[in-house]
mmCIF file of C-alpha atoms in Angstrom:
data_model
loop_
_atom_site.group_PDB
_atom_site.id
_atom_site.type_symbol
_atom_site.label_atom_id
_atom_site.label_comp_id
_atom_site.label_asym_id
_atom_site.label_seq_id
_atom_site.Cartn_x
_atom_site.Cartn_y
_atom_site.Cartn_z
ATOM 1 C CA MET J 3 -23.105 -12.739 -2.330
ATOM 2 C CA LEU J 4 -22.171 -10.508 0.585
ATOM 3 C CA LYS J 5 -18.639 -11.186 1.666
ATOM 4 C CA VAL J 6 -17.008 -10.226 4.942
ATOM 5 C CA PHE J 7 -13.255 -10.487 5.224
ATOM 6 C CA LEU J 8 -12.168 -10.940 8.804
ATOM 7 C CA VAL J 9 -9.057 -11.579 10.829
ATOM 8 C CA CYS J 10 -9.218 -15.012 12.465
ATOM 9 C CA VAL J 11 -9.384 -14.904 16.272
ATOM 10 C CA PHE J 12 -9.138 -18.091 18.298
ATOM 11 C CA LEU J 13 -11.058 -17.868 21.561
ATOM 12 C CA ILE J 14 -9.398 -19.865 24.343
ATOM 13 C CA PRO J 15 -11.366 -20.139 27.589
ATOM 14 C CA LEU J 16 -9.595 -18.717 30.610
ATOM 15 C CA SER J 17 -9.264 -20.988 33.614
ATOM 16 C CA ALA J 18 -9.439 -19.961 37.226
ATOM 17 C CA ALA J 19 -5.660 -19.716 37.123
ATOM 18 C CA ALA J 20 -5.975 -16.894 34.546
ATOM 19 C CA THR J 21 -4.235 -18.608 31.632
ATOM 20 C CA GLU J 22 -2.144 -16.150 29.641
ATOM 21 C CA ILE J 23 -2.579 -16.037 25.875
ATOM 22 C CA GLN J 24 0.713 -15.456 24.151
ATOM 23 C CA PRO J 25 1.018 -13.743 20.762
ATOM 24 C CA PRO J 26 1.959 -15.894 17.765
ATOM 25 C CA LEU J 27 5.658 -16.657 17.508
ATOM 26 C CA PHE J 28 5.761 -14.736 14.223
ATOM 27 C CA GLN J 29 5.108 -11.454 16.020
ATOM 28 C CA THR J 30 7.949 -11.987 18.502
ATOM 29 C CA LEU J 31 10.571 -13.237 16.046
ATOM 30 C CA PRO J 32 13.285 -10.736 15.041
ATOM 31 C CA TYR J 33 13.043 -9.442 11.488
ATOM 32 C CA ASP J 34 16.093 -11.414 10.344
ATOM 33 C CA ALA J 35 14.801 -14.735 11.713
ATOM 34 C CA ALA J 36 14.508 -17.433 9.046
ATOM 35 C CA LEU J 37 10.992 -18.716 8.389
ATOM 36 C CA VAL J 38 12.234 -21.302 5.895
ATOM 37 C CA VAL J 39 15.696 -22.215 4.624
ATOM 38 C CA ILE J 40 15.963 -23.791 1.156
ATOM 39 C CA ASP J 41 19.295 -25.319 0.195
ATOM 40 C CA GLY J 42 21.020 -23.088 2.721
ATOM 41 C CA LYS J 43 19.330 -19.835 1.636
ATOM 42 C CA ALA J 44 17.092 -18.243 4.267
ATOM 43 C CA PHE J 45 13.724 -16.617 3.659
ATOM 44 C CA THR J 46 13.260 -14.288 6.627
ATOM 45 C CA LYS J 47 10.435 -12.557 8.414
ATOM 46 C CA ARG J 48 11.588 -9.344 6.752
ATOM 47 C CA ASP J 49 11.250 -11.002 3.314
ATOM 48 C CA ALA J 50 7.765 -12.282 4.135
ATOM 49 C CA LEU J 51 6.576 -8.876 5.327
ATOM 50 C CA ARG J 52 8.026 -7.250 2.214
ATOM 51 C CA ASP J 53 6.104 -9.597 -0.058
ATOM 52 C CA ALA J 54 2.875 -9.284 1.933
ATOM 53 C CA LYS J 55 3.025 -5.493 1.969
ATOM 54 C CA THR J 56 3.811 -5.470 -1.753
ATOM 55 C CA PHE J 57 0.585 -7.237 -2.622
ATOM 56 C CA MET J 58 -1.373 -5.241 -0.067
ATOM 57 C CA ALA J 59 -0.151 -2.067 -1.813
ATOM 58 C CA LEU J 60 -1.265 -3.485 -5.164
ATOM 59 C CA ALA J 61 -4.669 -4.422 -3.735
ATOM 60 C CA LYS J 62 -5.106 -0.915 -2.322
ATOM 61 C CA ASN J 63 -4.271 0.515 -5.730
ATOM 62 C CA LYS J 64 -7.012 -1.602 -7.266
ATOM 63 C CA GLN J 65 -9.445 -0.385 -4.598
ATOM 64 C CA ARG J 66 -8.189 3.205 -5.018
ATOM 65 C CA ARG J 67 -7.258 3.450 -1.358
ATOM 66 C CA LYS J 68 -4.154 5.217 -0.075
ATOM 67 C CA THR J 69 -3.949 4.528 3.635
ATOM 68 C CA MET J 70 -3.399 1.251 5.471
ATOM 69 C CA ASP J 71 -5.575 0.635 8.539
ATOM 70 C CA GLY J 72 -5.350 -1.889 11.358
ATOM 71 C CA THR J 73 -7.316 -4.494 9.438
ATOM 72 C CA ASP J 74 -4.804 -4.251 6.609
ATOM 73 C CA LEU J 75 -1.892 -4.773 8.998
ATOM 74 C CA ASN J 76 -3.547 -7.848 10.488
ATOM 75 C CA TYR J 77 -4.119 -9.118 6.967
ATOM 76 C CA VAL J 78 -0.438 -8.583 6.179
ATOM 77 C CA ARG J 79 0.557 -10.736 9.156
ATOM 78 C CA ARG J 80 -1.823 -13.534 8.151
ATOM 79 C CA TYR J 81 -0.781 -13.266 4.512
ATOM 80 C CA CYS J 82 2.807 -13.985 5.513
ATOM 81 C CA LYS J 83 1.990 -17.662 6.039
ATOM 82 C CA GLY J 84 0.834 -17.893 2.437
ATOM 83 C CA VAL J 85 3.949 -15.998 1.375
ATOM 84 C CA VAL J 86 6.157 -18.674 2.952
ATOM 85 C CA ASN J 87 4.312 -21.416 1.066
ATOM 86 C CA GLN J 88 4.553 -19.345 -2.109
ATOM 87 C CA HIS J 89 8.296 -18.965 -1.633
ATOM 88 C CA VAL J 90 8.694 -22.748 -1.375
ATOM 89 C CA LEU J 91 6.600 -23.175 -4.525
ATOM 90 C CA GLU J 92 8.679 -20.619 -6.426
ATOM 91 C CA ALA J 93 11.899 -22.331 -5.354
ATOM 92 C CA THR J 94 10.442 -25.646 -6.549
ATOM 93 C CA ILE J 95 9.553 -24.156 -9.931
ATOM 94 C CA GLU J 96 13.017 -22.649 -10.279
ATOM 95 C CA ARG J 97 14.670 -25.995 -9.472
ATOM 96 C CA TYR J 98 12.518 -27.876 -11.992
ATOM 97 C CA ALA J 99 13.184 -25.226 -14.650
ATOM 98 C CA GLN J 100 16.947 -25.363 -14.095
ATOM 99 C CA LYS J 101 16.969 -29.157 -14.185
ATOM 100 C CA ASN J 102 15.092 -29.202 -17.502
ATOM 101 C CA ASN J 103 16.684 -26.075 -19.010
ATOM 102 C CA LEU J 104 13.391 -24.154 -19.209
ATOM 103 C CA SER J 105 12.775 -20.411 -19.307
ATOM 104 C CA PRO J 106 9.909 -18.168 -20.478
ATOM 105 C CA ASP J 107 10.169 -16.362 -23.793
ATOM 106 C CA GLN J 108 9.167 -12.730 -24.344
ATOM 107 C CA LYS J 109 5.670 -13.636 -25.480
ATOM 108 C CA GLN J 110 5.033 -15.479 -22.234
ATOM 109 C CA ILE J 111 6.481 -12.613 -20.207
ATOM 110 C CA ASP J 112 4.202 -10.188 -22.044
ATOM 111 C CA ARG J 113 1.177 -12.372 -21.299
ATOM 112 C CA SER J 114 2.103 -12.485 -17.613
ATOM 113 C CA THR J 115 2.584 -8.714 -17.576
ATOM 114 C CA TYR J 116 -0.850 -8.201 -19.148
ATOM 115 C CA GLN J 117 -2.503 -10.403 -16.498
ATOM 116 C CA ILE J 118 -0.870 -8.516 -13.638
ATOM 117 C CA THR J 119 -1.698 -5.056 -14.976
ATOM 118 C CA ARG J 120 -5.343 -6.094 -15.355
ATOM 119 C CA GLN J 121 -5.403 -7.725 -11.922
ATOM 120 C CA PHE J 122 -3.881 -4.827 -9.973
ATOM 121 C CA GLY J 123 -4.083 -1.824 -12.303
ATOM 122 C CA VAL J 124 -6.991 0.537 -12.892
ATOM 123 C CA TRP J 125 -8.322 2.321 -15.938
ATOM 124 C CA SER J 126 -7.223 5.946 -16.211
ATOM 125 C CA LYS J 127 -9.997 8.152 -17.545
ATOM 126 C CA LYS J 128 -7.506 10.962 -17.952
ATOM 127 C CA PHE J 129 -5.075 9.012 -20.130
ATOM 128 C CA LYS J 130 -7.662 6.533 -21.467
ATOM 129 C CA ARG J 131 -5.526 3.492 -20.743
ATOM 130 C CA TRP J 132 -4.843 0.863 -18.083
ATOM 131 C CA HIS J 133 -1.989 1.132 -15.625
ATOM 132 C CA THR J 134 1.175 -0.234 -17.186
ATOM 133 C CA LEU J 135 3.786 -2.296 -15.393
ATOM 134 C CA ASP J 136 5.910 0.852 -15.032
ATOM 135 C CA ASP J 137 2.935 2.611 -13.405
ATOM 136 C CA LEU J 138 2.617 -0.180 -10.847
ATOM 137 C CA LYS J 139 6.350 -0.090 -10.187
ATOM 138 C CA TRP J 140 6.138 3.633 -9.550
ATOM 139 C CA ILE J 141 3.297 3.026 -7.084
ATOM 140 C CA LEU J 142 5.310 0.334 -5.287
ATOM 141 C CA GLY J 143 8.519 2.333 -5.112
ATOM 142 C CA ALA J 144 11.206 0.346 -3.269
ATOM 143 C CA LYS J 145 9.030 -2.789 -3.382
ATOM 144 C CA ALA J 146 8.941 -2.780 -7.200
ATOM 145 C CA PRO J 147 11.554 -5.572 -7.659
ATOM 146 C CA ARG J 148 9.052 -8.017 -6.127
ATOM 147 C CA LEU J 149 6.706 -7.203 -8.999
ATOM 148 C CA ASP J 150 9.379 -8.081 -11.568
ATOM 149 C CA GLN J 151 9.814 -11.392 -9.782
ATOM 150 C CA GLU J 152 6.056 -12.010 -9.864
ATOM 151 C CA VAL J 153 5.912 -11.371 -13.608
ATOM 152 C CA ARG J 154 8.718 -13.822 -14.273
ATOM 153 C CA MET J 155 7.403 -16.497 -11.892
ATOM 154 C CA ARG J 156 3.922 -16.481 -13.393
ATOM 155 C CA ALA J 157 5.395 -16.956 -16.844
ATOM 156 C CA LEU J 158 7.830 -19.618 -15.622
ATOM 157 C CA TYR J 159 5.028 -21.491 -13.850
ATOM 158 C CA GLN J 160 3.188 -21.853 -17.165
ATOM 159 C CA VAL J 161 6.339 -23.037 -18.912
ATOM 160 C CA VAL J 162 7.079 -25.604 -16.223
ATOM 161 C CA THR J 163 3.546 -26.961 -15.866
ATOM 162 C CA ASN J 164 3.145 -27.237 -19.642
ATOM 163 C CA HIS J 165 6.404 -29.195 -19.789
ATOM 164 C CA ILE J 166 5.233 -31.548 -17.037
ATOM 165 C CA VAL J 167 1.875 -32.222 -18.697
ATOM 166 C CA VAL J 168 3.275 -32.724 -22.192
ATOM 167 C CA SER J 169 5.974 -35.049 -20.897
ATOM 168 C CA ALA J 170 3.459 -37.181 -18.979
ATOM 169 C CA GLN J 171 1.364 -37.973 -22.090
ATOM 170 C CA ILE J 172 -1.785 -38.547 -20.042
ATOM 171 C CA GLU J 173 -4.617 -40.423 -21.761
ATOM 172 C CA VAL J 174 -8.241 -39.776 -20.768
ATOM 173 C CA THR J 175 -10.192 -43.014 -21.216
ATOM 174 C CA PRO J 176 -13.983 -43.423 -21.638
ATOM 175 C CA GLN J 177 -14.049 -45.238 -18.285
ATOM 176 C CA MET J 178 -12.517 -42.222 -16.543
ATOM 177 C CA VAL J 179 -15.225 -39.990 -18.034
ATOM 178 C CA SER J 180 -17.965 -42.420 -17.001
ATOM 179 C CA ASN J 181 -16.598 -42.604 -13.470
ATOM 180 C CA ARG J 182 -16.705 -38.802 -13.168
ATOM 181 C CA LEU J 183 -20.299 -38.569 -14.399
ATOM 182 C CA ASP J 184 -21.353 -41.265 -11.910
ATOM 183 C CA LEU J 185 -19.504 -39.491 -9.088
ATOM 184 C CA ILE J 186 -21.221 -36.173 -9.801
ATOM 185 C CA SER J 187 -24.626 -37.851 -9.764
ATOM 186 C CA ARG J 188 -23.913 -39.483 -6.393
ATOM 187 C CA LEU J 189 -22.513 -36.288 -4.874
ATOM 188 C CA ASN J 190 -25.518 -34.247 -5.984
ATOM 189 C CA ALA J 191 -27.928 -36.839 -4.609
ATOM 190 C CA ASN J 192 -26.166 -36.734 -1.232
ATOM 191 C CA ALA J 193 -26.053 -32.922 -1.338
ATOM 192 C CA GLN J 194 -29.798 -32.719 -1.965
ATOM 193 C CA ALA J 195 -30.502 -34.933 1.041
ATOM 194 C CA THR J 196 -28.254 -32.771 3.220
ATOM 195 C CA ASN J 197 -29.805 -29.601 1.797
ATOM 196 C CA ASP J 198 -33.276 -30.746 2.845
ATOM 197 C CA LEU J 199 -32.056 -31.481 6.381
ATOM 198 C CA VAL J 200 -30.406 -28.049 6.701
ATOM 199 C CA TYR J 201 -33.584 -26.255 5.593
ATOM 200 C CA ALA J 202 -35.653 -28.257 8.086
ATOM 201 C CA HIS J 203 -33.176 -27.542 10.882
ATOM 202 C CA ALA J 204 -33.055 -23.812 10.090
ATOM 203 C CA SER J 205 -36.853 -23.605 10.012
ATOM 204 C CA ASN J 206 -37.019 -25.280 13.420
ATOM 205 C CA VAL J 207 -34.493 -22.814 14.873
ATOM 206 C CA TRP J 208 -36.433 -19.889 13.371
ATOM 207 C CA SER J 209 -39.648 -21.182 14.996
ATOM 208 C CA MET J 210 -37.944 -21.345 18.399
ATOM 209 C CA VAL J 211 -36.678 -17.769 18.044
ATOM 210 C CA VAL J 212 -39.984 -16.192 16.903
ATOM 211 C CA SER J 213 -41.909 -18.105 19.591
ATOM 212 C CA LYS J 214 -39.399 -16.762 22.150
ATOM 213 C CA LYS J 215 -38.348 -20.221 23.309
ATOM 214 C CA MET J 216 -34.802 -19.032 22.652
ATOM 215 C CA THR J 217 -33.260 -15.621 22.100
ATOM 216 C CA PHE J 218 -31.656 -14.741 18.799
ATOM 217 C CA GLU J 219 -28.255 -14.566 20.509
ATOM 218 C CA GLN J 220 -28.689 -17.970 22.148
ATOM 219 C CA ALA J 221 -29.689 -19.533 18.849
ATOM 220 C CA ALA J 222 -26.678 -17.997 17.118
ATOM 221 C CA THR J 223 -24.339 -19.311 19.813
ATOM 222 C CA ASN J 224 -25.831 -22.802 19.759
ATOM 223 C CA PHE J 225 -26.509 -23.318 16.076
ATOM 224 C CA THR J 226 -24.534 -20.982 13.819
ATOM 225 C CA GLU J 227 -22.084 -22.755 11.520
ATOM 226 C CA ASP J 228 -20.258 -19.708 10.208
ATOM 227 C CA VAL J 229 -16.483 -20.281 10.267
ATOM 228 C CA TYR J 230 -16.066 -16.560 10.927
ATOM 229 C CA PHE J 231 -18.534 -16.472 13.817
ATOM 230 C CA ASP J 232 -15.865 -16.151 16.520
ATOM 231 C CA ASP J 233 -14.657 -12.953 14.887
ATOM 232 C CA PHE J 234 -17.984 -11.217 15.418
ATOM 233 C CA ASN J 235 -19.275 -9.513 18.523
ATOM 234 C CA GLY J 236 -21.985 -12.000 19.446
ATOM 235 C CA CYS J 237 -23.960 -12.757 16.289
ATOM 236 C CA GLU J 238 -23.269 -9.510 14.428
ATOM 237 C CA TRP J 239 -22.874 -9.889 10.687
ATOM 238 C CA GLY J 240 -21.945 -6.402 9.546
ATOM 239 C CA SER J 241 -23.141 -3.264 7.771
ATOM 240 C CA PHE J 242 -23.914 -3.253 4.055
ATOM 241 C CA GLY J 243 -25.061 -0.818 1.415
ATOM 242 C CA LEU J 244 -28.020 -1.451 -0.834
ATOM 243 C CA ASP J 245 -25.711 -2.279 -3.757
ATOM 244 C CA GLN J 246 -24.206 -5.130 -1.722
ATOM 245 C CA ILE J 247 -27.570 -6.369 -0.487
ATOM 246 C CA SER J 248 -28.813 -6.507 -4.082
ATOM 247 C CA GLU J 249 -26.382 -9.388 -4.617
ATOM 248 C CA ASP J 250 -28.547 -11.433 -2.203
ATOM 249 C CA PRO J 251 -31.976 -11.412 -3.913
ATOM 250 C CA GLU J 252 -33.764 -13.310 -1.121
ATOM 251 C CA LEU J 253 -32.616 -10.806 1.506
ATOM 252 C CA LEU J 254 -33.390 -7.915 -0.849
ATOM 253 C CA ALA J 255 -36.958 -9.187 -1.216
ATOM 254 C CA GLN J 256 -37.378 -9.196 2.589
ATOM 255 C CA LEU J 257 -35.919 -5.718 3.063
ATOM 256 C CA PRO J 258 -39.081 -3.591 2.484
ATOM 257 C CA THR J 259 -40.938 -5.410 5.285
ATOM 258 C CA LEU J 260 -38.107 -5.341 7.824
ATOM 259 C CA LYS J 261 -38.196 -3.006 10.794
ATOM 260 C CA ILE J 262 -35.517 -2.593 13.465
ATOM 261 C CA GLY J 263 -35.435 -5.878 15.357
ATOM 262 C CA SER J 264 -37.342 -7.806 12.658
ATOM 263 C CA ILE J 265 -36.206 -11.357 11.960
ATOM 264 C CA THR J 266 -36.406 -13.013 8.550
ATOM 265 C CA PRO J 267 -37.296 -16.646 7.977
ATOM 266 C CA PRO J 268 -34.347 -18.663 6.614
ATOM 267 C CA VAL J 269 -33.039 -17.084 3.401
ATOM 268 C CA GLU J 270 -30.145 -18.073 1.167
ATOM 269 C CA SER J 271 -27.290 -15.637 1.700
ATOM 270 C CA ASP J 272 -23.500 -15.618 1.595
ATOM 271 C CA ASN J 273 -23.057 -19.232 0.420
ATOM 272 C CA GLY J 274 -25.451 -20.590 3.002
ATOM 273 C CA LEU J 275 -28.771 -20.288 4.755
ATOM 274 C CA ALA J 276 -29.310 -17.487 7.275
ATOM 275 C CA ILE J 277 -31.885 -16.211 9.737
ATOM 276 C CA ILE J 278 -31.243 -12.469 9.647
ATOM 277 C CA ARG J 279 -32.131 -9.683 12.084
ATOM 278 C CA LEU J 280 -32.091 -6.013 11.115
ATOM 279 C CA ASP J 281 -30.290 -4.174 13.942
ATOM 280 C CA SER J 282 -30.135 -0.628 12.557
ATOM 281 C CA LYS J 283 -30.355 1.340 9.325
ATOM 282 C CA ASP J 284 -29.866 4.796 7.905
ATOM 283 C CA ASP J 285 -30.147 6.301 4.429
ATOM 284 C CA LYS J 286 -27.166 4.336 3.092
ATOM 285 C CA MET J 287 -26.332 1.368 5.350
ATOM 286 C CA TYR J 288 -28.121 -1.575 6.930
ATOM 287 C CA THR J 289 -26.634 -3.429 9.914
ATOM 288 C CA PHE J 290 -27.551 -7.087 10.422
ATOM 289 C CA SER J 291 -27.014 -10.004 12.776
ATOM 290 C CA ARG J 292 -27.502 -13.543 11.619
ATOM 291 C CA ILE J 293 -27.726 -17.228 12.505
ATOM 292 C CA PHE J 294 -25.878 -19.040 9.748
ATOM 293 C CA PHE J 295 -26.222 -22.595 8.414
ATOM 294 C CA ARG J 296 -23.889 -24.029 5.812
ATOM 295 C CA LEU J 297 -25.460 -25.515 2.705
ATOM 296 C CA PRO J 298 -23.843 -28.357 0.760
ATOM 297 C CA MET J 299 -22.182 -27.738 -2.554
ATOM 298 C CA PHE J 300 -23.872 -28.944 -5.719
ATOM 299 C CA TYR J 301 -21.999 -29.764 -8.907
ATOM 300 C CA ASN J 302 -23.220 -28.789 -12.342
ATOM 301 C CA GLN J 303 -24.284 -31.847 -14.275
ATOM 302 C CA GLU J 304 -21.811 -32.238 -17.144
ATOM 303 C CA THR J 305 -22.004 -33.585 -20.644
ATOM 304 C CA PRO J 306 -19.516 -36.346 -21.547
ATOM 305 C CA GLU J 307 -17.470 -33.752 -23.430
ATOM 306 C CA GLN J 308 -17.385 -31.420 -20.424
ATOM 307 C CA ALA J 309 -16.535 -34.306 -18.133
ATOM 308 C CA ALA J 310 -13.621 -35.273 -20.369
ATOM 309 C CA VAL J 311 -12.237 -31.728 -20.083
ATOM 310 C CA GLN J 312 -12.563 -31.806 -16.289
ATOM 311 C CA VAL J 313 -10.916 -35.233 -16.062
ATOM 312 C CA ARG J 314 -8.052 -33.941 -18.168
ATOM 313 C CA GLN J 315 -7.610 -30.927 -15.872
ATOM 314 C CA LEU J 316 -7.673 -33.078 -12.736
ATOM 315 C CA GLU J 317 -5.172 -35.553 -14.171
ATOM 316 C CA ASP J 318 -2.932 -32.667 -15.210
ATOM 317 C CA GLU J 319 -3.078 -31.234 -11.689
ATOM 318 C CA LYS J 320 -2.189 -34.609 -10.161
ATOM 319 C CA CYS J 321 0.709 -34.955 -12.574
ATOM 320 C CA ILE J 322 1.989 -31.462 -11.742
ATOM 321 C CA GLN J 323 1.711 -32.126 -8.014
ATOM 322 C CA ARG J 324 3.678 -35.376 -8.328
ATOM 323 C CA ALA J 325 6.401 -33.607 -10.269
ATOM 324 C CA PHE J 326 6.600 -30.794 -7.693
ATOM 325 C CA ASP J 327 6.700 -33.302 -4.821
ATOM 326 C CA ALA J 328 9.538 -35.167 -6.527
ATOM 327 C CA THR J 329 11.435 -31.917 -7.095
ATOM 328 C CA ARG J 330 10.996 -30.847 -3.468
ATOM 329 C CA GLY J 331 12.354 -34.245 -2.468
ATOM 330 C CA GLU J 332 15.637 -33.253 -4.126
ATOM 331 C CA MET J 333 15.795 -29.987 -2.167
ATOM 332 C CA ARG J 334 16.793 -29.367 1.448
ATOM 333 C CA ILE J 335 13.892 -27.464 3.001
ATOM 334 C CA GLU J 336 14.144 -26.579 6.690
ATOM 335 C CA TYR J 337 11.912 -24.597 9.057
ATOM 336 C CA PRO J 338 14.193 -23.369 11.892
ATOM 337 C CA ASN J 339 11.256 -22.035 13.931
ATOM 338 C CA GLY J 340 8.773 -24.747 13.009
ATOM 339 C CA THR J 341 5.741 -24.349 10.782
ATOM 340 C CA ASN J 342 3.197 -23.147 13.359
ATOM 341 C CA PHE J 343 4.724 -19.747 14.058
ATOM 342 C CA PHE J 344 1.480 -18.033 13.047
ATOM 343 C CA ASP J 345 -0.599 -19.863 15.671
ATOM 344 C CA LYS J 346 -1.404 -18.428 19.061
ATOM 345 C CA ALA J 347 0.123 -20.203 22.040
ATOM 346 C CA CYS J 348 -1.305 -20.628 25.506
ATOM 347 C CA ALA J 349 1.167 -20.509 28.380
ATOM 348 C CA PRO J 350 0.312 -21.913 31.827
#
């Protein structure tokens, strides 16, 4: 499916008094300001930016890009909120591990290292090998210590979660499996009913647009359900190459008949249903606008054996979450600047 990664923008209507939109608190905080303090130890804005830029550098390496543009910098700022949550999780894992005298062995460290080098490294045709951990450290330079921490934490997470699950001795009963199979059947039945309504609604909107009872832009404003819609200029979707469009077979099938300004009937695209307009094209790129409708999620019908595996995984996750919540309850976690420092504020 075509994917568009966008920076979230919250549109706040301006009143006659010309309301001023303030930047998020995060952008105005000094670099040494604490975002969270755990047992007296502060995790600062500087720490969050370091971690965010570390993983941005690794992502760029995977994409074979060298420069960082404005979109990347906006991503770094947004990523910082996840970094704060990750820091709290890592502190929780460390506390649980210390309390239960747990640590990863070399085999687990090696497995974690392998995962990271495959996730962020690339294959070197020259040397006929993948990037090693030392290669990634060289790429990161001064930010390399964060990579060592990531290797250890991934390994420690597995050690801790395995300990939690084994200690809990969870039993999956036949009734639990039966309940899951019944739930999936009910969810899929409800999803099918919703799916039919969405298709009917989209077809009605398409009819209004092609009969000129409503402009494409008006329909997009009134009916689109895309969570990213506010980030677009009007109803613009973006520009895509043929290799990306080929991932949407229904749109690809429409492409030969589309002229500039042509509008497709509803087609499945990008995890939903879309009425798509071709705005421009050249030899390599096609630019589209769209009216987007969300489709419900269907679950794969499972065998009893598959359901038992899924029940086990869900019960394990619940058990892990309870253990982490209990561990956090033993820790002193404070947010000196609140938890909404990434939200935009509106001043009168």
